[in-house]
PDB file of C-alpha atoms in Angstrom:
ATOM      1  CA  UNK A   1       0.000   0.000   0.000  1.00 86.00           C
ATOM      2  CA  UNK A   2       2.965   2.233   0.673  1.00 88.00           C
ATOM      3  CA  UNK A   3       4.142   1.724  -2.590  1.00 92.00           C
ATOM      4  CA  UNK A   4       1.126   2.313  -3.991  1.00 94.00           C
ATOM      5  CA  UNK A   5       0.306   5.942  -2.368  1.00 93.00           C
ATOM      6  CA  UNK A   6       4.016   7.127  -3.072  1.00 93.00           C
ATOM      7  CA  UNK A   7       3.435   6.456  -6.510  1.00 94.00           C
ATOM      8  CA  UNK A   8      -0.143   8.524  -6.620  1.00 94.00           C
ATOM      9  CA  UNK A   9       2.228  11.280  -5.217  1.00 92.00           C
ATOM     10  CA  UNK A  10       4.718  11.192  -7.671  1.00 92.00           C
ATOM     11  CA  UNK A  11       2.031  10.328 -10.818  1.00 94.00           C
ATOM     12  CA  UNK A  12      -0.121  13.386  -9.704  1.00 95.00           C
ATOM     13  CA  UNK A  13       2.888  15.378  -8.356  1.00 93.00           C
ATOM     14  CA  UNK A  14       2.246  19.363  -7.950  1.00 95.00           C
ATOM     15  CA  UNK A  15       4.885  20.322 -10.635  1.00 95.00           C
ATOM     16  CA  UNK A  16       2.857  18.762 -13.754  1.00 96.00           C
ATOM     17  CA  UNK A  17      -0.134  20.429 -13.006  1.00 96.00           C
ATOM     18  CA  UNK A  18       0.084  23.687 -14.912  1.00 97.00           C
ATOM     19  CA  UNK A  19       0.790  21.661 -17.759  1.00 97.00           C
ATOM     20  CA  UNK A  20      -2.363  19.532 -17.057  1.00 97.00           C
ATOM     21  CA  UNK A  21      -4.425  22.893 -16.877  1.00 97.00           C
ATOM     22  CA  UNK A  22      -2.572  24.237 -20.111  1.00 97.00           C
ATOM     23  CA  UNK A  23      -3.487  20.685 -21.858  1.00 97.00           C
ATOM     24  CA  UNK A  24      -7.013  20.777 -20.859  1.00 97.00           C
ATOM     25  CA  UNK A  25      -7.919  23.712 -21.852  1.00 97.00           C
ATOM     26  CA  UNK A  26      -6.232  23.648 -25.516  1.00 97.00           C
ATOM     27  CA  UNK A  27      -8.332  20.263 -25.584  1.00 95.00           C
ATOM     28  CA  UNK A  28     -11.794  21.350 -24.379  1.00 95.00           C
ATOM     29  CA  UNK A  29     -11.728  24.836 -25.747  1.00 95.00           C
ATOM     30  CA  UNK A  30     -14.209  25.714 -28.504  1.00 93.00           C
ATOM     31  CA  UNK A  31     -11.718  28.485 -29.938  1.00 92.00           C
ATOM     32  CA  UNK A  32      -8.911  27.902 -32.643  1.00 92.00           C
ATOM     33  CA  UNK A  33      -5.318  27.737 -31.643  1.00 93.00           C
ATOM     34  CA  UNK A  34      -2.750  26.565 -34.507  1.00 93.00           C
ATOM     35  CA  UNK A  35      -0.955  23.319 -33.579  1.00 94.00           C
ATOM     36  CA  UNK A  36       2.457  24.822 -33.416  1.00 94.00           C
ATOM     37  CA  UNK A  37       1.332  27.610 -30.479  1.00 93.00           C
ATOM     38  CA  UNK A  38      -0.481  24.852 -28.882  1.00 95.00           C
ATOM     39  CA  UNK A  39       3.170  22.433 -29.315  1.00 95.00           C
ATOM     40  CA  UNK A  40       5.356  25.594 -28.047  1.00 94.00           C
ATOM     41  CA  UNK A  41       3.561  26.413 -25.237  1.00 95.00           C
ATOM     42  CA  UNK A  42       3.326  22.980 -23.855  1.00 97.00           C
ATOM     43  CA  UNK A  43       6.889  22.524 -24.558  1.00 96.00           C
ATOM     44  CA  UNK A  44       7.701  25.682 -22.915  1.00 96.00           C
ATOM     45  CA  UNK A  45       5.820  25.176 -19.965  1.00 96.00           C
ATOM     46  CA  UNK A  46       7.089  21.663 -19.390  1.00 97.00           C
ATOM     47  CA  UNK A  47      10.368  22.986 -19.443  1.00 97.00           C
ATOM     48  CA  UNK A  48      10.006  26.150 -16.962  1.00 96.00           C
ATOM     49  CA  UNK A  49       7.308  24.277 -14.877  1.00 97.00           C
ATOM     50  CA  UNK A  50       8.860  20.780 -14.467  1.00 96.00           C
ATOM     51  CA  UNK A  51      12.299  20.496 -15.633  1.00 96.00           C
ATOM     52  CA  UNK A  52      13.640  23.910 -14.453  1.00 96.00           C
ATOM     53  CA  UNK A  53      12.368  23.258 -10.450  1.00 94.00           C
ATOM     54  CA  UNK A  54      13.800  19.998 -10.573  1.00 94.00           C
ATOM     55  CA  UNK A  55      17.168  20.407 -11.396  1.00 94.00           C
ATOM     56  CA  UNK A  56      17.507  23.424  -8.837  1.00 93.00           C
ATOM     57  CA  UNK A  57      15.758  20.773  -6.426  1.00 91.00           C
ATOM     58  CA  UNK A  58      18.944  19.009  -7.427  1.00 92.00           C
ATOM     59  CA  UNK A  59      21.133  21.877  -6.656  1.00 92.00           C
ATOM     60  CA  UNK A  60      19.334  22.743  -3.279  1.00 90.00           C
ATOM     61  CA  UNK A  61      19.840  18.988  -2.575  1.00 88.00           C
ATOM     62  CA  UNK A  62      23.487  18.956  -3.795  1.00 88.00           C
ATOM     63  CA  UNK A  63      24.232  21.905  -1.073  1.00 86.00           C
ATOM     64  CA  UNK A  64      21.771  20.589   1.735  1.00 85.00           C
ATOM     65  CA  UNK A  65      19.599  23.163   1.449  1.00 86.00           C
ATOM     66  CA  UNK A  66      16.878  20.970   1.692  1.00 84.00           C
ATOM     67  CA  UNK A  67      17.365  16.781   2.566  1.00 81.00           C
ATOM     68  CA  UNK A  68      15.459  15.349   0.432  1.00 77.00           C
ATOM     69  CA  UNK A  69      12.501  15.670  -2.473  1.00 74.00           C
ATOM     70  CA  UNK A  70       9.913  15.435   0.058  1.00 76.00           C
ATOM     71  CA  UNK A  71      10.495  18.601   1.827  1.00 79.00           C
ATOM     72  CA  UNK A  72       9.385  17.157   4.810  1.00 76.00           C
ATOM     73  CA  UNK A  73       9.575  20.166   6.684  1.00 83.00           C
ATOM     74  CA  UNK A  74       7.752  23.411   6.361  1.00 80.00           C
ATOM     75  CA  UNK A  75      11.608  25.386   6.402  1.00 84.00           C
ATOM     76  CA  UNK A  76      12.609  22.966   3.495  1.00 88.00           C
ATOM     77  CA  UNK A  77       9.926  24.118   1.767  1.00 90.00           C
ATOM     78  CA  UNK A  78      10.404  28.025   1.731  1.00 91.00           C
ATOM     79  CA  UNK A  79      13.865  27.868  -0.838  1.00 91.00           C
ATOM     80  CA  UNK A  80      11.661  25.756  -3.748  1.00 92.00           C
ATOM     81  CA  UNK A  81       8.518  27.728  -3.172  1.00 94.00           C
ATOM     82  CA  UNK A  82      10.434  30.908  -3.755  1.00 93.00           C
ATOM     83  CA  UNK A  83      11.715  29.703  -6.587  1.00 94.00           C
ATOM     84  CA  UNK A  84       8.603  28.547  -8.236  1.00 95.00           C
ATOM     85  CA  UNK A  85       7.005  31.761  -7.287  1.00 95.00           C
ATOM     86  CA  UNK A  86       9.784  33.810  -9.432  1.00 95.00           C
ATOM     87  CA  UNK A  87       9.128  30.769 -12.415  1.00 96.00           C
ATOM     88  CA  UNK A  88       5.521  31.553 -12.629  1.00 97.00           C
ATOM     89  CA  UNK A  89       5.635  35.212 -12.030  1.00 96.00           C
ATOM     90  CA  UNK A  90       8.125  35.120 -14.996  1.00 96.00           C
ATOM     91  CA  UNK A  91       5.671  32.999 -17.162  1.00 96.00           C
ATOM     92  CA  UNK A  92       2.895  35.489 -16.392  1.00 96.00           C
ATOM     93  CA  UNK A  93       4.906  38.600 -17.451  1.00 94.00           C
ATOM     94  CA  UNK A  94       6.939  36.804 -20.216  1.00 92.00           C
ATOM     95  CA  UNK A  95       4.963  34.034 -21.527  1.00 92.00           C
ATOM     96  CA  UNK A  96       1.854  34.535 -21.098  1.00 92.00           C
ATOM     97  CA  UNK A  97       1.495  37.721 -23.117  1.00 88.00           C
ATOM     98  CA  UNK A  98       2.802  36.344 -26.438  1.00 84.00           C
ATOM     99  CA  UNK A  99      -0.163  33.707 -26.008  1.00 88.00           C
ATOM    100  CA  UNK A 100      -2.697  36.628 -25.866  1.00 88.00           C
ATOM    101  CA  UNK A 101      -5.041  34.196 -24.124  1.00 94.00           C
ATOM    102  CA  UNK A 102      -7.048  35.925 -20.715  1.00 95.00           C
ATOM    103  CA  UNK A 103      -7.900  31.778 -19.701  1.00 96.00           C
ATOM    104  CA  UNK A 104      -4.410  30.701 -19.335  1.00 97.00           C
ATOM    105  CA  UNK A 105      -3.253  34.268 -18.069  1.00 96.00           C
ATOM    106  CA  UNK A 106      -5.828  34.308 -14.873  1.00 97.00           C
ATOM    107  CA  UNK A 107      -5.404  30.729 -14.306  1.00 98.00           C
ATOM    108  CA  UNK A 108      -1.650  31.388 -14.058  1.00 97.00           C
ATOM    109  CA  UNK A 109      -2.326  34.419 -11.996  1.00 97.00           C
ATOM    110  CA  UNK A 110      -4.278  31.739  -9.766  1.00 97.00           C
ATOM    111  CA  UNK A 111      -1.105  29.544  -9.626  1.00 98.00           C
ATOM    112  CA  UNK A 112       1.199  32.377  -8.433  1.00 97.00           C
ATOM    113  CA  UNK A 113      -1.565  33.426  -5.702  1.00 97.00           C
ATOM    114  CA  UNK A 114      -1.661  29.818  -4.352  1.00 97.00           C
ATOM    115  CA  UNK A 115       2.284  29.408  -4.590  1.00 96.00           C
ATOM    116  CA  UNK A 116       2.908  32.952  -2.853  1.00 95.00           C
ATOM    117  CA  UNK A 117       0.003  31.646   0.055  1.00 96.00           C
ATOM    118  CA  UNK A 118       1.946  28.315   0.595  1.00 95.00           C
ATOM    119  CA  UNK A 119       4.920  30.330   0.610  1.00 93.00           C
ATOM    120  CA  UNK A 120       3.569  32.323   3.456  1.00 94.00           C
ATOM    121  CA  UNK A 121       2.014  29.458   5.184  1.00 93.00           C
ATOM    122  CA  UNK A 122       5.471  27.849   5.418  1.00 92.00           C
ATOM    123  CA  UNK A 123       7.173  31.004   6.841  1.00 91.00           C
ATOM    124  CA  UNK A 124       4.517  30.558   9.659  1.00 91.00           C
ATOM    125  CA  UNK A 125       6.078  26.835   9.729  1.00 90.00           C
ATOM    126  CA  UNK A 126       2.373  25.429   8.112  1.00 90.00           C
ATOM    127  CA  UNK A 127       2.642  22.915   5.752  1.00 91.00           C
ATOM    128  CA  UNK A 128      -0.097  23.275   3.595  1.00 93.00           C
ATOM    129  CA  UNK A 129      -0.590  19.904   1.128  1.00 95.00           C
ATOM    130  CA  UNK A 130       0.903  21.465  -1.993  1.00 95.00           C
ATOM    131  CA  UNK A 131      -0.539  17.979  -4.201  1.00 96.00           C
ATOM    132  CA  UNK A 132      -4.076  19.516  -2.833  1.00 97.00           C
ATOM    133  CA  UNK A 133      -3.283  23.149  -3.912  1.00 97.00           C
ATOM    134  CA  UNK A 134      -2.325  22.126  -7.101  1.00 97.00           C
ATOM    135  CA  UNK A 135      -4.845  19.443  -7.995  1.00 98.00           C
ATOM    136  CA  UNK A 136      -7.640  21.677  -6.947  1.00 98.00           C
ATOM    137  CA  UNK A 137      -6.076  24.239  -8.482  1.00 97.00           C
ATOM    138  CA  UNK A 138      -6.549  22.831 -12.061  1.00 98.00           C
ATOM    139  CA  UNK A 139     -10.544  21.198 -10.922  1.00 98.00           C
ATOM    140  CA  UNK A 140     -11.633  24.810  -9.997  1.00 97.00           C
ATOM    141  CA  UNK A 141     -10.183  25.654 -13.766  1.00 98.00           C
ATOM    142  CA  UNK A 142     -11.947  23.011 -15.360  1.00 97.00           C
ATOM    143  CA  UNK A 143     -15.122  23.939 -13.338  1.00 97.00           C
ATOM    144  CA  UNK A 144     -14.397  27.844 -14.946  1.00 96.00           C
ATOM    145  CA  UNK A 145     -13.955  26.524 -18.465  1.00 96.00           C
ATOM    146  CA  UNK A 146     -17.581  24.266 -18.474  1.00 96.00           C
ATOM    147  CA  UNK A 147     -19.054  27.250 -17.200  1.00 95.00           C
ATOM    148  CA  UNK A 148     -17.014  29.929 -20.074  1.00 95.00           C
ATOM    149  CA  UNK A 149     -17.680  27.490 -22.807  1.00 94.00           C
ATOM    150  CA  UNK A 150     -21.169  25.794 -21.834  1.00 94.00           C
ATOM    151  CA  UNK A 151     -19.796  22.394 -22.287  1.00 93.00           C
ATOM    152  CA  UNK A 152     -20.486  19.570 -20.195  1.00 93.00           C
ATOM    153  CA  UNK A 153     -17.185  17.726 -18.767  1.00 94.00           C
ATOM    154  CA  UNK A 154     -18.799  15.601 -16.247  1.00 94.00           C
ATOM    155  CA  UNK A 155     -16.826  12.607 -16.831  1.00 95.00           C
ATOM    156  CA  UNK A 156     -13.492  15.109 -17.267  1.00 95.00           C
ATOM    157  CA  UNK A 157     -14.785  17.013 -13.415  1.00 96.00           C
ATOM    158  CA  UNK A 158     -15.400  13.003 -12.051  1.00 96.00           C
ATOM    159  CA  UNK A 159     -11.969  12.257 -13.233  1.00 96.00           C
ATOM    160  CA  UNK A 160     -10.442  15.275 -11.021  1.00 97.00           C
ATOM    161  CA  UNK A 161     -12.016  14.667  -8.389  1.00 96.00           C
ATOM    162  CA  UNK A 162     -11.457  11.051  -8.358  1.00 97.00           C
ATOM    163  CA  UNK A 163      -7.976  11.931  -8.491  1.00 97.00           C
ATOM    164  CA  UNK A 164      -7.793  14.703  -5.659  1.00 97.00           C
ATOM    165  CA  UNK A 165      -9.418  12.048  -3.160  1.00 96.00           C
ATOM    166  CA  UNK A 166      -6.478   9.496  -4.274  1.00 96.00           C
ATOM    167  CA  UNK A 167      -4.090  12.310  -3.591  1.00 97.00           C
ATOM    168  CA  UNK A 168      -5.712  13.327  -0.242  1.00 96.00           C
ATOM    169  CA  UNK A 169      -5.803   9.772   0.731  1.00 96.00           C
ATOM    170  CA  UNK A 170      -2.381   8.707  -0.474  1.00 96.00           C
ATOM    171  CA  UNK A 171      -0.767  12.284   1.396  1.00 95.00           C
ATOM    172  CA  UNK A 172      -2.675  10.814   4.560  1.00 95.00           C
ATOM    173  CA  UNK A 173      -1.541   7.579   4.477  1.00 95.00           C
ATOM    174  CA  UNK A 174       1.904   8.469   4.048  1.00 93.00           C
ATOM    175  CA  UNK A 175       1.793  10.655   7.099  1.00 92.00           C
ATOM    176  CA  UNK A 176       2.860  13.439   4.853  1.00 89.00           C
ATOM    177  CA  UNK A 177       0.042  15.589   6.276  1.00 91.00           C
ATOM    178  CA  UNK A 178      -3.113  15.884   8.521  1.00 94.00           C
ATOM    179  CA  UNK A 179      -6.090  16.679   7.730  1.00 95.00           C
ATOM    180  CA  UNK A 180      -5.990  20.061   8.404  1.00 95.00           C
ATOM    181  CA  UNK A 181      -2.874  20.713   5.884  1.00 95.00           C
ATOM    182  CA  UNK A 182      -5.281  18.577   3.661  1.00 96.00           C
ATOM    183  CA  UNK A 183      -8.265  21.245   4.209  1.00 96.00           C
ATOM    184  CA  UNK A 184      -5.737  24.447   4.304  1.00 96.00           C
ATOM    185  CA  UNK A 185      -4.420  22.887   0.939  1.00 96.00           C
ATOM    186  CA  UNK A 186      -7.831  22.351  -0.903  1.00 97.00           C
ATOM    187  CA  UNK A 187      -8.713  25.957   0.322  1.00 97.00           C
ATOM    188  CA  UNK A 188      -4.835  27.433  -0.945  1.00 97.00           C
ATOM    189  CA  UNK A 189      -5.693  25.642  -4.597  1.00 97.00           C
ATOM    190  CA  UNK A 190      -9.467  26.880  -4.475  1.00 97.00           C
ATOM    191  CA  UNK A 191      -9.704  30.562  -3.492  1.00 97.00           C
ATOM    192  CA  UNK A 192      -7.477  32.184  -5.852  1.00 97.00           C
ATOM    193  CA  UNK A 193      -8.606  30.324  -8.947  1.00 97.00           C
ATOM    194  CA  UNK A 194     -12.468  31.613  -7.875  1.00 96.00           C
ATOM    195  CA  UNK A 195     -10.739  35.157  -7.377  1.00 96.00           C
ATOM    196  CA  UNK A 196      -9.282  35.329 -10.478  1.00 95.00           C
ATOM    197  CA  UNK A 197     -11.700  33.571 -12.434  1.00 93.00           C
ATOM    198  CA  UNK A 198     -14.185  36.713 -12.609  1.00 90.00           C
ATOM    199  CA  UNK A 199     -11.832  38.266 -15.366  1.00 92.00           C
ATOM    200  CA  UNK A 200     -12.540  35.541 -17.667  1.00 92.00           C
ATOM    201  CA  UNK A 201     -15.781  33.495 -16.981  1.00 85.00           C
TER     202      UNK A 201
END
């Protein structure tokens, strides 16, 4: 079982989840988007969202800045979450623009909100379940898009959701977190996605 919950952590990890948003919404939106933008900006965020964290992960880890990938503690935590913060702060004011596109702009908006609140959450030596924050994250997008387009993604929304109580349960299990860094986690990945999501729905 403990084999199985570390792998639901890794699978759904936090990093691939702008990319699952991105992905998403190039494959449920109603508008046209050439191929090639869609292929570049999947490539580029996989490569500033994914790669880009995890090989400073391997420098912080090289200098013992943090111990291991887990960031077990809520101190380990505050060197990669700074980080991120500055990656998707530079993808909203560098990226984003080129795309022209106010979806992917607010729901990365959304992302920098919930990375700057776990930030602040760890200062306070909180550790917020960042899988939560993230996987929500992208389900509150999702819920935006049906909504924006008037299409029904039932089966898409089931999916999510069936995946964020894997997460929670797996996170649990693992003795990663309680249940209140579960709740404060959900609520991290929810509120600033329905705060941002007025400038677009």
């Amino acid at each position: 079982m403990k084999r199985i919950a570390t792998f639901i952590s890794y699978l759904f990890h936090p990093l691939i989840m702008p990319v699952v948003g991105v992905f998403i919404f190039y494959t449920i939106t109603p508008l046209f988007y050439e191929f090639e933008l869609k292929k570049i900006v999947l490539f580029s965020l996989t490569i500033l969202t994914i790669f880009v964290p995890l090989l400073i992960a391997l420098v912080l880890l090289k200098f013992n800045i943090i111990q291991s990938f887990k960031l077990s503690t809520a101190k380990e935590r505050m060197p990669p979450l700074l980080i991120n913060t500055l990656i998707i702060g530079t993808i909203i004011f560098k990226l984003m623009p080129r795309i022209n596109t106010p979806e992917l702009y607010f729901f990365f908006v959304g992302i920098l909100g919930s990375n700057f609140c776990c930030l602040i959450m760890a200062l306070f030596k909180i550790k917020a379940s960042i899988h939560m924050t993230a996987i929500i994250g992208v389900t509150t997008f999702l819920v935006g898009l049906s909504f924006h387009y008037a299409l029904n993604v039932t089966i898409a929304l089931s999916f999510l959701v069936a995946i964020s109580g894997l997460i929670a349960s797996a996170r649990l299990y693992l003795k990663a977190h309680n249940m209140a860094e579960i709740i404060v986690g959900i609520f991290i990945g929810l509120m600033p996605q329905l705060l941002t999501i007025q400038y677009w729905l």
